[in-house]
Tab-separated table of N, CA, C and O in Angstrom:
chain	number	residue	atom	x	y	z
A	477	GLN	N	-9.941	-10.794	19.071
A	477	GLN	CA	-10.623	-10.622	18.491
A	477	GLN	C	-10.922	-9.911	16.978
A	477	GLN	O	-10.678	-8.813	17.205
A	478	VAL	N	-10.492	-11.052	16.391
A	478	VAL	CA	-9.855	-10.613	14.515
A	478	VAL	C	-11.472	-10.015	14.482
A	478	VAL	O	-12.620	-10.930	14.449
A	479	ARG	N	-11.807	-8.665	13.197
A	479	ARG	CA	-13.094	-8.407	13.106
A	479	ARG	C	-12.232	-7.611	11.328
A	479	ARG	O	-12.171	-6.977	12.055
A	480	LEU	N	-12.764	-8.398	10.685
A	480	LEU	CA	-12.980	-8.294	9.736
A	480	LEU	C	-14.221	-7.187	8.619
A	480	LEU	O	-15.109	-7.881	8.673
A	481	VAL	N	-13.678	-5.490	8.132
A	481	VAL	CA	-15.476	-5.793	8.090
A	481	VAL	C	-15.888	-5.463	6.594
A	481	VAL	O	-14.606	-4.499	6.532
A	482	GLU	N	-16.399	-6.095	5.513
A	482	GLU	CA	-15.897	-5.267	3.995
A	482	GLU	C	-17.432	-3.995	3.131
A	482	GLU	O	-18.444	-4.673	4.316
A	483	SER	N	-16.476	-3.315	2.356
A	483	SER	CA	-17.251	-2.754	2.259
A	483	SER	C	-17.409	-1.920	1.159
A	483	SER	O	-16.597	-2.646	0.094
A	484	GLY	N	-18.415	-1.429	0.068
A	484	GLY	CA	-18.371	-0.961	-0.854
A	484	GLY	C	-18.329	-1.950	-2.566
A	484	GLY	O	-18.979	-1.593	-3.457
A	485	GLY	N	-19.276	-2.963	-2.128
A	485	GLY	CA	-20.210	-3.695	-3.260
A	485	GLY	C	-21.404	-3.303	-3.731
A	485	GLY	O	-21.697	-2.173	-2.386
A	486	GLY	N	-20.867	-3.536	-4.207
A	486	GLY	CA	-22.993	-2.854	-5.152
A	486	GLY	C	-23.189	-3.334	-6.432
A	486	GLY	O	-22.761	-4.442	-6.860
A	487	SER	N	-24.741	-2.390	-8.501
A	487	SER	CA	-24.648	-3.255	-8.636
A	487	SER	C	-23.910	-1.934	-9.654
A	487	SER	O	-24.577	-1.195	-9.074
A	488	VAL	N	-23.668	-2.793	-10.950
A	488	VAL	CA	-22.874	-2.002	-12.199
A	488	VAL	C	-22.458	-2.310	-13.124
A	488	VAL	O	-23.298	-3.925	-13.376
A	489	GLN	N	-23.117	-1.534	-14.261
A	489	GLN	CA	-23.152	-1.904	-15.057
A	489	GLN	C	-22.076	-2.670	-16.243
A	489	GLN	O	-21.251	-2.431	-15.092
A	490	ALA	N	-21.881	-3.685	-16.941
A	490	ALA	CA	-20.733	-4.412	-17.356
A	490	ALA	C	-19.185	-3.175	-17.716
A	490	ALA	O	-19.942	-1.845	-18.294
A	491	GLY	N	-18.519	-3.739	-17.783
A	491	GLY	CA	-17.394	-2.136	-18.054
A	491	GLY	C	-17.079	-1.268	-16.770
A	491	GLY	O	-16.055	-0.148	-16.859
A	492	GLY	N	-18.263	-1.235	-15.706
A	492	GLY	CA	-17.700	-0.399	-15.051
A	492	GLY	C	-16.647	-0.620	-14.082
A	492	GLY	O	-16.562	-1.216	-13.941
A	493	SER	N	-16.892	-0.256	-12.758
A	493	SER	CA	-15.395	-0.449	-11.543
A	493	SER	C	-16.131	0.041	-10.063
A	493	SER	O	-16.963	0.761	-10.285
A	494	LEU	N	-16.270	-0.840	-9.592
A	494	LEU	CA	-15.782	-0.719	-7.861
A	494	LEU	C	-14.605	-0.842	-6.945
A	494	LEU	O	-13.664	-1.417	-8.121
A	495	ARG	N	-14.674	0.076	-5.677
A	495	ARG	CA	-13.339	-0.293	-4.666
A	495	ARG	C	-14.318	-1.103	-3.993
A	495	ARG	O	-14.609	-0.376	-2.778
A	496	LEU	N	-14.054	-2.276	-3.575
A	496	LEU	CA	-14.290	-2.504	-1.965
A	496	LEU	C	-13.501	-2.508	-1.772
A	496	LEU	O	-11.708	-2.373	-1.651
A	497	SER	N	-13.106	-2.444	-0.301
A	497	SER	CA	-12.787	-1.858	1.302
A	497	SER	C	-12.577	-2.864	2.445
A	497	SER	O	-14.440	-3.756	2.810
A	498	CYS	N	-12.377	-3.147	2.915
A	498	CYS	CA	-11.654	-4.195	3.909
A	498	CYS	C	-11.719	-3.724	4.975
A	498	CYS	O	-10.110	-2.901	5.442
A	499	ALA	N	-12.008	-3.164	6.432
A	499	ALA	CA	-11.313	-3.046	7.371
A	499	ALA	C	-11.190	-3.848	8.679
A	499	ALA	O	-11.933	-4.618	8.831
A	500	GLY	N	-10.067	-3.659	9.889
A	500	GLY	CA	-9.739	-5.083	10.244
A	500	GLY	C	-9.424	-4.012	11.750
A	500	GLY	O	-8.701	-3.651	11.296
A	501	SER	N	-9.520	-4.662	12.275
A	501	SER	CA	-9.630	-4.511	13.959
A	501	SER	C	-8.661	-5.514	14.868
A	501	SER	O	-8.447	-4.959	15.883
A	502	TYR	N	-7.711	-5.936	14.089
A	502	TYR	CA	-6.135	-6.386	14.548
A	502	TYR	C	-4.660	-6.257	13.900
A	502	TYR	O	-4.240	-5.829	14.343
A	503	TYR	N	-5.626	-6.004	12.590
A	503	TYR	CA	-3.782	-6.016	11.943
A	503	TYR	C	-3.287	-5.020	11.504
A	503	TYR	O	-3.926	-3.676	11.611
A	504	SER	N	-2.570	-5.209	11.185
A	504	SER	CA	-1.428	-3.896	11.792
A	504	SER	C	-0.137	-4.370	11.064
A	504	SER	O	0.752	-5.667	10.382
A	505	GLY	N	0.502	-3.288	10.327
A	505	GLY	CA	2.043	-3.104	8.777
A	505	GLY	C	1.471	-3.907	7.643
A	505	GLY	O	0.718	-5.152	7.256
A	506	SER	N	2.151	-4.420	6.849
A	506	SER	CA	1.757	-4.580	5.724
A	506	SER	C	2.661	-4.935	5.385
A	506	SER	O	2.238	-6.709	4.044
A	507	ALA	N	3.616	-6.759	6.967
A	507	ALA	CA	3.974	-8.286	6.458
A	507	ALA	C	2.158	-8.636	6.731
A	507	ALA	O	3.189	-9.751	6.311
A	508	ILE	N	1.180	-8.261	7.477
A	508	ILE	CA	0.695	-9.329	8.037
A	508	ILE	C	-1.159	-9.534	5.969
A	508	ILE	O	-0.913	-9.049	5.463
A	509	CYS	N	-0.605	-10.864	6.142
A	509	CYS	CA	-0.985	-11.647	4.418
A	509	CYS	C	-2.302	-11.009	4.928
A	509	CYS	O	-3.151	-10.829	5.996
A	510	MET	N	-2.806	-10.875	3.955
A	510	MET	CA	-4.358	-9.987	3.017
A	510	MET	C	-4.733	-10.938	1.998
A	510	MET	O	-4.446	-10.052	1.138
A	511	ALA	N	-6.487	-11.512	1.189
A	511	ALA	CA	-6.349	-11.719	0.715
A	511	ALA	C	-7.562	-11.402	0.453
A	511	ALA	O	-8.915	-10.659	1.537
A	512	TRP	N	-8.126	-11.483	-0.683
A	512	TRP	CA	-10.059	-11.541	-1.004
A	512	TRP	C	-9.830	-12.418	-1.853
A	512	TRP	O	-9.540	-13.188	-2.888
A	513	PHE	N	-11.824	-13.112	-1.440
A	513	PHE	CA	-11.869	-14.125	-2.179
A	513	PHE	C	-12.993	-14.115	-2.748
A	513	PHE	O	-14.460	-12.049	-2.366
A	514	ARG	N	-14.053	-14.546	-4.190
A	514	ARG	CA	-15.241	-14.585	-4.457
A	514	ARG	C	-16.203	-15.631	-3.885
A	514	ARG	O	-15.235	-17.137	-4.806
A	515	GLN	N	-17.445	-15.513	-4.109
A	515	GLN	CA	-18.730	-16.786	-2.972
A	515	GLN	C	-19.380	-16.985	-4.598
A	515	GLN	O	-20.258	-15.344	-4.401
A	516	ALA	N	-19.505	-17.279	-5.452
A	516	ALA	CA	-21.156	-17.560	-6.571
A	516	ALA	C	-22.031	-17.892	-6.674
A	516	ALA	O	-21.484	-18.908	-5.643
A	517	PRO	N	-23.497	-17.630	-5.882
A	517	PRO	CA	-24.136	-19.080	-5.749
A	517	PRO	C	-23.943	-20.322	-6.404
A	517	PRO	O	-24.133	-20.645	-7.520
A	518	GLY	N	-24.071	-21.514	-5.609
A	518	GLY	CA	-23.794	-22.797	-6.296
A	518	GLY	C	-22.393	-23.227	-6.580
A	518	GLY	O	-21.900	-24.328	-7.105
A	519	SER	N	-20.988	-22.328	-6.669
A	519	SER	CA	-19.997	-21.603	-5.915
A	519	SER	C	-19.160	-22.024	-5.278
A	519	SER	O	-19.332	-22.417	-4.086
A	520	GLU	N	-18.160	-22.524	-5.897
A	520	GLU	CA	-16.984	-23.003	-3.937
A	520	GLU	C	-16.136	-20.703	-4.289
A	520	GLU	O	-16.664	-20.737	-5.000
A	521	ARG	N	-15.961	-21.077	-3.024
A	521	ARG	CA	-15.596	-20.119	-2.373
A	521	ARG	C	-14.013	-19.394	-3.636
A	521	ARG	O	-12.511	-20.157	-3.451
A	522	ASP	N	-14.087	-18.673	-4.465
A	522	ASP	CA	-12.110	-18.131	-4.663
A	522	ASP	C	-11.106	-17.526	-4.419
A	522	ASP	O	-12.322	-16.453	-5.189
A	523	ALA	N	-10.925	-17.887	-4.566
A	523	ALA	CA	-9.491	-16.413	-4.368
A	523	ALA	C	-8.822	-16.010	-6.037
A	523	ALA	O	-9.554	-15.861	-6.757
A	524	VAL	N	-8.768	-14.079	-5.357
A	524	VAL	CA	-8.910	-13.194	-6.433
A	524	VAL	C	-8.029	-12.521	-6.441
A	524	VAL	O	-7.017	-12.234	-7.167
A	525	ALA	N	-7.321	-11.983	-5.583
A	525	ALA	CA	-6.045	-11.707	-5.071
A	525	ALA	C	-5.382	-12.297	-3.319
A	525	ALA	O	-6.115	-12.105	-2.341
A	526	TYR	N	-4.326	-11.019	-3.502
A	526	TYR	CA	-3.468	-11.299	-2.087
A	526	TYR	C	-3.100	-10.664	-1.816
A	526	TYR	O	-1.604	-10.357	-3.032
A	527	SER	N	-2.207	-10.423	-0.744
A	527	SER	CA	-0.347	-9.174	-0.470
A	527	SER	C	-1.034	-9.286	1.407
A	527	SER	O	-1.190	-9.439	1.913
A	528	SER	N	0.781	-10.175	0.570
A	528	SER	CA	1.646	-9.357	2.437
A	528	SER	C	3.338	-8.347	1.577
A	528	SER	O	3.849	-9.086	0.513
A	529	GLY	N	3.600	-7.984	2.361
A	529	GLY	CA	5.049	-7.276	2.049
A	529	GLY	C	4.644	-6.985	0.720
A	529	GLY	O	3.495	-5.885	0.332
A	530	SER	N	5.793	-7.379	0.275
A	530	SER	CA	5.553	-6.269	-1.300
A	530	SER	C	5.378	-7.269	-2.039
A	530	SER	O	5.022	-7.225	-3.918
A	531	ILE	N	4.401	-8.659	-1.629
A	531	ILE	CA	3.815	-9.850	-2.780
A	531	ILE	C	2.500	-9.263	-3.136
A	531	ILE	O	2.015	-8.915	-2.005
A	532	THR	N	2.071	-9.640	-4.310
A	532	THR	CA	1.638	-9.370	-4.328
A	532	THR	C	0.830	-11.106	-5.666
A	532	THR	O	1.862	-10.752	-6.371
A	533	TYR	N	-0.908	-11.698	-5.237
A	533	TYR	CA	-1.326	-12.274	-6.368
A	533	TYR	C	-2.150	-11.910	-6.880
A	533	TYR	O	-3.085	-11.592	-6.543
A	534	HIS	N	-2.635	-11.923	-8.164
A	534	HIS	CA	-3.643	-11.585	-8.291
A	534	HIS	C	-4.409	-13.269	-9.760
A	534	HIS	O	-3.672	-13.700	-10.384
A	535	ALA	N	-5.466	-13.420	-8.914
A	535	ALA	CA	-5.217	-14.759	-10.103
A	535	ALA	C	-5.932	-14.311	-11.812
A	535	ALA	O	-6.459	-13.381	-12.128
A	536	ASP	N	-5.806	-15.067	-12.374
A	536	ASP	CA	-5.864	-15.109	-14.330
A	536	ASP	C	-6.808	-14.483	-13.892
A	536	ASP	O	-7.298	-13.630	-15.386
A	537	SER	N	-7.655	-14.855	-13.583
A	537	SER	CA	-9.397	-14.568	-13.987
A	537	SER	C	-9.232	-12.950	-14.240
A	537	SER	O	-11.112	-12.746	-14.233
A	538	VAL	N	-8.716	-12.288	-13.107
A	538	VAL	CA	-9.228	-10.854	-13.158
A	538	VAL	C	-7.518	-9.948	-13.761
A	538	VAL	O	-7.327	-9.005	-12.792
A	539	LYS	N	-6.321	-10.895	-13.446
A	539	LYS	CA	-5.614	-9.917	-14.398
A	539	LYS	C	-5.481	-8.922	-15.013
A	539	LYS	O	-6.182	-8.928	-16.047
A	540	GLY	N	-5.207	-7.866	-14.512
A	540	GLY	CA	-5.216	-6.436	-15.924
A	540	GLY	C	-6.458	-5.589	-15.509
A	540	GLY	O	-6.462	-4.362	-15.562
A	541	ARG	N	-6.962	-6.003	-14.268
A	541	ARG	CA	-8.292	-5.562	-14.556
A	541	ARG	C	-8.592	-5.396	-12.744
A	541	ARG	O	-8.805	-4.820	-12.503
A	542	PHE	N	-8.245	-5.968	-12.031
A	542	PHE	CA	-8.797	-6.088	-10.474
A	542	PHE	C	-7.211	-5.579	-10.075
A	542	PHE	O	-5.950	-6.522	-10.244
A	543	THR	N	-6.865	-5.084	-9.158
A	543	THR	CA	-5.716	-4.660	-7.797
A	543	THR	C	-5.809	-4.994	-6.621
A	543	THR	O	-6.867	-4.041	-5.786
A	544	ILE	N	-5.338	-5.818	-5.728
A	544	ILE	CA	-4.891	-5.574	-4.934
A	544	ILE	C	-3.363	-4.109	-4.173
A	544	ILE	O	-3.317	-4.156	-4.193
A	545	SER	N	-4.236	-3.688	-3.115
A	545	SER	CA	-3.598	-2.725	-2.328
A	545	SER	C	-4.048	-2.341	-0.507
A	545	SER	O	-5.408	-2.638	-1.105
A	546	ARG	N	-3.268	-2.230	-0.174
A	546	ARG	CA	-3.288	-2.285	1.484
A	546	ARG	C	-3.054	-0.413	1.733
A	546	ARG	O	-1.527	0.264	0.720
A	547	ASP	N	-3.771	0.624	2.993
A	547	ASP	CA	-3.641	1.725	3.301
A	547	ASP	C	-2.833	0.267	4.945
A	547	ASP	O	-4.053	0.710	6.344
A	548	THR	N	-1.874	0.401	5.879
A	548	THR	CA	-0.706	0.433	6.812
A	548	THR	C	-1.842	1.352	7.797
A	548	THR	O	-2.322	0.729	8.699
A	549	ALA	N	-2.056	2.343	7.676
A	549	ALA	CA	-2.110	3.514	8.519
A	549	ALA	C	-3.497	3.085	8.758
A	549	ALA	O	-4.468	3.864	9.650
A	550	LYS	N	-5.217	3.294	7.848
A	550	LYS	CA	-6.216	2.335	8.047
A	550	LYS	C	-6.044	1.264	8.925
A	550	LYS	O	-7.228	1.292	8.771
A	551	ASN	N	-5.407	0.337	8.496
A	551	ASN	CA	-5.577	-1.259	8.849
A	551	ASN	C	-6.462	-1.766	8.417
A	551	ASN	O	-8.055	-2.090	8.346
A	552	THR	N	-6.936	-1.063	6.532
A	552	THR	CA	-7.445	-1.487	5.325
A	552	THR	C	-7.051	-1.783	4.021
A	552	THR	O	-5.490	-1.522	3.880
A	553	VAL	N	-7.634	-2.768	3.352
A	553	VAL	CA	-7.366	-3.456	2.660
A	553	VAL	C	-8.235	-3.605	1.442
A	553	VAL	O	-9.613	-3.136	1.804
A	554	TYR	N	-7.615	-2.265	-0.104
A	554	TYR	CA	-9.056	-2.728	-0.766
A	554	TYR	C	-8.584	-3.764	-2.052
A	554	TYR	O	-7.795	-4.076	-1.954
A	555	LEU	N	-9.476	-3.919	-2.648
A	555	LEU	CA	-10.201	-4.356	-3.688
A	555	LEU	C	-10.638	-3.618	-5.278
A	555	LEU	O	-11.535	-3.082	-4.749
A	556	HIS	N	-8.902	-2.314	-6.039
A	556	HIS	CA	-9.857	-1.603	-6.472
A	556	HIS	C	-10.025	-2.316	-8.150
A	556	HIS	O	-9.281	-3.391	-9.025
A	557	MET	N	-10.905	-2.844	-8.927
A	557	MET	CA	-12.405	-3.430	-10.234
A	557	MET	C	-12.994	-2.721	-11.078
A	557	MET	O	-13.923	-2.183	-10.638
A	558	ASN	N	-11.648	-3.434	-12.085
A	558	ASN	CA	-11.838	-1.781	-12.968
A	558	ASN	C	-12.774	-3.487	-14.568
A	558	ASN	O	-12.913	-3.867	-14.944
A	559	ALA	N	-12.972	-2.209	-16.046
A	559	ALA	CA	-13.493	-3.340	-16.754
A	559	ALA	C	-14.554	-4.668	-16.333
A	559	ALA	O	-14.204	-5.476	-16.471
A	560	LEU	N	-15.138	-4.229	-15.335
A	560	LEU	CA	-16.089	-5.273	-14.590
A	560	LEU	C	-17.188	-6.257	-15.660
A	560	LEU	O	-17.210	-5.330	-16.072
A	561	LYS	N	-17.254	-7.629	-15.502
A	561	LYS	CA	-17.883	-8.367	-15.711
A	561	LYS	C	-19.619	-9.128	-15.426
A	561	LYS	O	-19.601	-9.177	-14.531
A	562	PRO	N	-19.969	-9.274	-15.650
A	562	PRO	CA	-21.390	-10.977	-15.295
A	562	PRO	C	-20.667	-11.579	-14.743
A	562	PRO	O	-20.862	-11.584	-13.669
A	563	GLU	N	-20.183	-11.814	-15.038
A	563	GLU	CA	-19.632	-13.310	-14.069
A	563	GLU	C	-18.207	-13.154	-13.058
A	563	GLU	O	-17.570	-13.930	-12.388
A	564	ASP	N	-18.253	-11.130	-12.938
A	564	ASP	CA	-17.458	-11.149	-11.440
A	564	ASP	C	-18.666	-11.017	-10.748
A	564	ASP	O	-17.603	-10.921	-9.659
A	565	THR	N	-19.790	-11.083	-11.016
A	565	THR	CA	-21.577	-11.628	-9.875
A	565	THR	C	-20.586	-12.185	-8.701
A	565	THR	O	-20.785	-13.573	-9.318
A	566	ALA	N	-20.925	-11.289	-7.051
A	566	ALA	CA	-20.069	-12.705	-5.888
A	566	ALA	C	-20.248	-11.599	-5.061
A	566	ALA	O	-20.369	-10.468	-5.222
A	567	MET	N	-20.930	-12.955	-3.919
A	567	MET	CA	-20.330	-12.093	-3.061
A	567	MET	C	-18.743	-12.264	-3.021
A	567	MET	O	-18.065	-13.123	-3.087
A	568	TYR	N	-17.772	-11.141	-1.945
A	568	TYR	CA	-16.334	-10.888	-2.221
A	568	TYR	C	-16.740	-10.644	-0.501
A	568	TYR	O	-16.961	-10.349	0.307
A	569	TYR	N	-15.055	-11.304	-0.075
A	569	TYR	CA	-14.968	-11.301	1.046
A	569	TYR	C	-13.960	-11.080	1.542
A	569	TYR	O	-12.496	-12.072	0.629
A	570	CYS	N	-13.200	-10.553	2.208
A	570	CYS	CA	-11.585	-10.739	2.674
A	570	CYS	C	-11.390	-11.388	4.379
A	570	CYS	O	-12.066	-11.411	4.791
A	571	ALA	N	-9.679	-11.468	3.734
A	571	ALA	CA	-8.917	-13.098	4.523
A	571	ALA	C	-7.563	-12.682	5.480
A	571	ALA	O	-7.396	-11.780	4.407
A	572	THR	N	-7.687	-13.507	6.033
A	572	THR	CA	-6.579	-12.854	6.746
A	572	THR	C	-6.355	-14.297	7.994
A	572	THR	O	-6.683	-15.149	8.108
A	573	GLY	N	-5.101	-13.864	8.612
A	573	GLY	CA	-4.484	-14.826	9.195
A	573	GLY	C	-4.210	-16.534	8.550
A	573	GLY	O	-4.645	-17.850	8.850
A	574	CYS	N	-3.058	-15.868	7.528
A	574	CYS	CA	-3.191	-17.307	7.160
A	574	CYS	C	-1.565	-18.250	7.731
A	574	CYS	O	-1.833	-18.320	9.028
A	575	ARG	N	-1.955	-19.413	7.282
A	575	ARG	CA	-1.575	-20.567	8.593
A	575	ARG	C	-0.307	-21.301	7.395
A	575	ARG	O	0.054	-22.529	7.510
A	576	GLY	N	0.494	-20.031	6.474
A	576	GLY	CA	1.245	-20.863	5.909
A	576	GLY	C	1.406	-21.624	4.578
A	576	GLY	O	2.208	-22.722	4.041
A	577	GLY	N	-0.248	-21.576	3.917
A	577	GLY	CA	-0.445	-22.480	3.294
A	577	GLY	C	-0.572	-21.355	1.846
A	577	GLY	O	-0.330	-20.684	1.772
A	578	TYR	N	-1.107	-22.643	0.302
A	578	TYR	CA	-0.749	-21.750	-1.021
A	578	TYR	C	-2.122	-20.509	-0.421
A	578	TYR	O	-3.195	-20.986	-0.006
A	579	TRP	N	-2.022	-20.023	-1.329
A	579	TRP	CA	-2.573	-17.904	-1.020
A	579	TRP	C	-4.083	-18.415	-1.850
A	579	TRP	O	-5.062	-17.714	-1.842
A	580	TYR	N	-4.368	-19.143	-2.655
A	580	TYR	CA	-5.529	-19.432	-3.521
A	580	TYR	C	-6.387	-20.384	-2.809
A	580	TYR	O	-7.425	-20.520	-2.658
A	581	ARG	N	-5.600	-21.041	-1.513
A	581	ARG	CA	-7.100	-21.830	-0.639
A	581	ARG	C	-7.252	-20.336	0.424
A	581	ARG	O	-6.719	-20.216	0.974
A	582	ALA	N	-9.097	-21.644	0.130
A	582	ALA	CA	-9.235	-21.014	1.029
A	582	ALA	C	-9.324	-21.407	2.955
A	582	ALA	O	-9.236	-20.791	3.668
A	583	ASP	N	-8.936	-22.691	2.500
A	583	ASP	CA	-9.116	-23.633	3.953
A	583	ASP	C	-6.334	-22.347	4.532
A	583	ASP	O	-7.024	-22.990	5.939
A	584	ASN	N	-6.366	-21.600	4.027
A	584	ASN	CA	-5.543	-21.183	4.520
A	584	ASN	C	-5.450	-20.061	4.799
A	584	ASN	O	-4.573	-19.368	5.946
A	585	TYR	N	-6.494	-19.918	5.546
A	585	TYR	CA	-6.942	-18.381	6.083
A	585	TYR	C	-7.244	-18.770	7.445
A	585	TYR	O	-9.326	-19.536	7.718
A	586	ALA	N	-7.934	-18.050	8.791
A	586	ALA	CA	-8.359	-18.882	9.460
A	586	ALA	C	-9.446	-17.720	10.219
A	586	ALA	O	-10.439	-17.410	10.927
A	587	HIS	N	-9.743	-16.346	9.700
A	587	HIS	CA	-10.579	-14.748	9.580
A	587	HIS	C	-10.837	-14.886	8.556
A	587	HIS	O	-10.047	-14.088	7.326
A	588	TRP	N	-12.905	-14.626	8.270
A	588	TRP	CA	-13.090	-14.380	7.302
A	588	TRP	C	-13.402	-12.583	7.386
A	588	TRP	O	-14.242	-13.021	8.620
A	589	GLY	N	-14.291	-11.388	6.818
A	589	GLY	CA	-15.078	-11.398	7.029
A	589	GLY	C	-16.968	-11.373	6.604
A	589	GLY	O	-16.706	-12.741	5.576
A	590	GLU	N	-17.496	-11.224	6.615
A	590	GLU	CA	-19.263	-11.508	6.382
A	590	GLU	C	-19.527	-10.892	4.211
A	590	GLU	O	-20.348	-12.132	4.302
A	591	GLY	N	-18.514	-10.965	3.894
A	591	GLY	CA	-18.508	-10.769	2.775
A	591	GLY	C	-19.718	-8.833	2.535
A	591	GLY	O	-19.846	-8.655	3.051
A	592	THR	N	-19.265	-8.822	0.690
A	592	THR	CA	-19.671	-7.333	0.628
A	592	THR	C	-20.390	-8.061	-1.290
A	592	THR	O	-19.319	-8.398	-1.840
A	593	GLN	N	-21.719	-7.662	-1.304
A	593	GLN	CA	-22.605	-8.718	-3.042
A	593	GLN	C	-21.488	-6.897	-4.012
A	593	GLN	O	-22.148	-6.219	-4.055
A	594	VAL	N	-21.214	-8.119	-4.889
A	594	VAL	CA	-20.853	-7.351	-5.664
A	594	VAL	C	-21.792	-7.800	-7.530
A	594	VAL	O	-21.323	-9.234	-7.880
A	595	THR	N	-23.058	-7.132	-7.668
A	595	THR	CA	-23.539	-7.756	-8.705
A	595	THR	C	-23.253	-6.677	-10.167
A	595	THR	O	-23.674	-5.502	-10.166
A	596	VAL	N	-22.746	-7.763	-11.404
A	596	VAL	CA	-22.232	-6.869	-12.385
A	596	VAL	C	-23.892	-6.482	-14.079
A	596	VAL	O	-23.989	-8.305	-14.096
A	597	SER	N	-24.090	-6.084	-14.413
A	597	SER	CA	-25.136	-6.897	-15.800
A	597	SER	C	-24.750	-6.174	-16.220
A	597	SER	O	-23.855	-5.089	-16.248
A	598	GLN	N	-25.632	-6.831	-17.120
A	598	GLN	CA	-25.147	-6.502	-18.559
A	598	GLN	C	-25.377	-5.461	-19.215
A	598	GLN	O	-26.368	-4.304	-19.230
């Protein structure tokens, strides 16, 4: 059974940094696709970043501030978040189990964690 557990969320002031972690129960190897999404109240779940092998993508809204990375030995993927803004406030989810669609579509992923909350204040 696939299980993803996110951690590292919290409350920070604008301009601060956080590192989110997603520990997986089954996946191994850098070729397995992993992604981070976020969802604010009343909004859709939006893609933030994606990693598979040597390929990474980041949403335009976070380019230059957020970076996805992974430690295959630990079956863990990270989201390094710098220069945080209040508009980054959301629940952050990791996902895997790609179905061959676009990386930025939530329906491309079969497995999800339960999320970790990030709150950025002015």
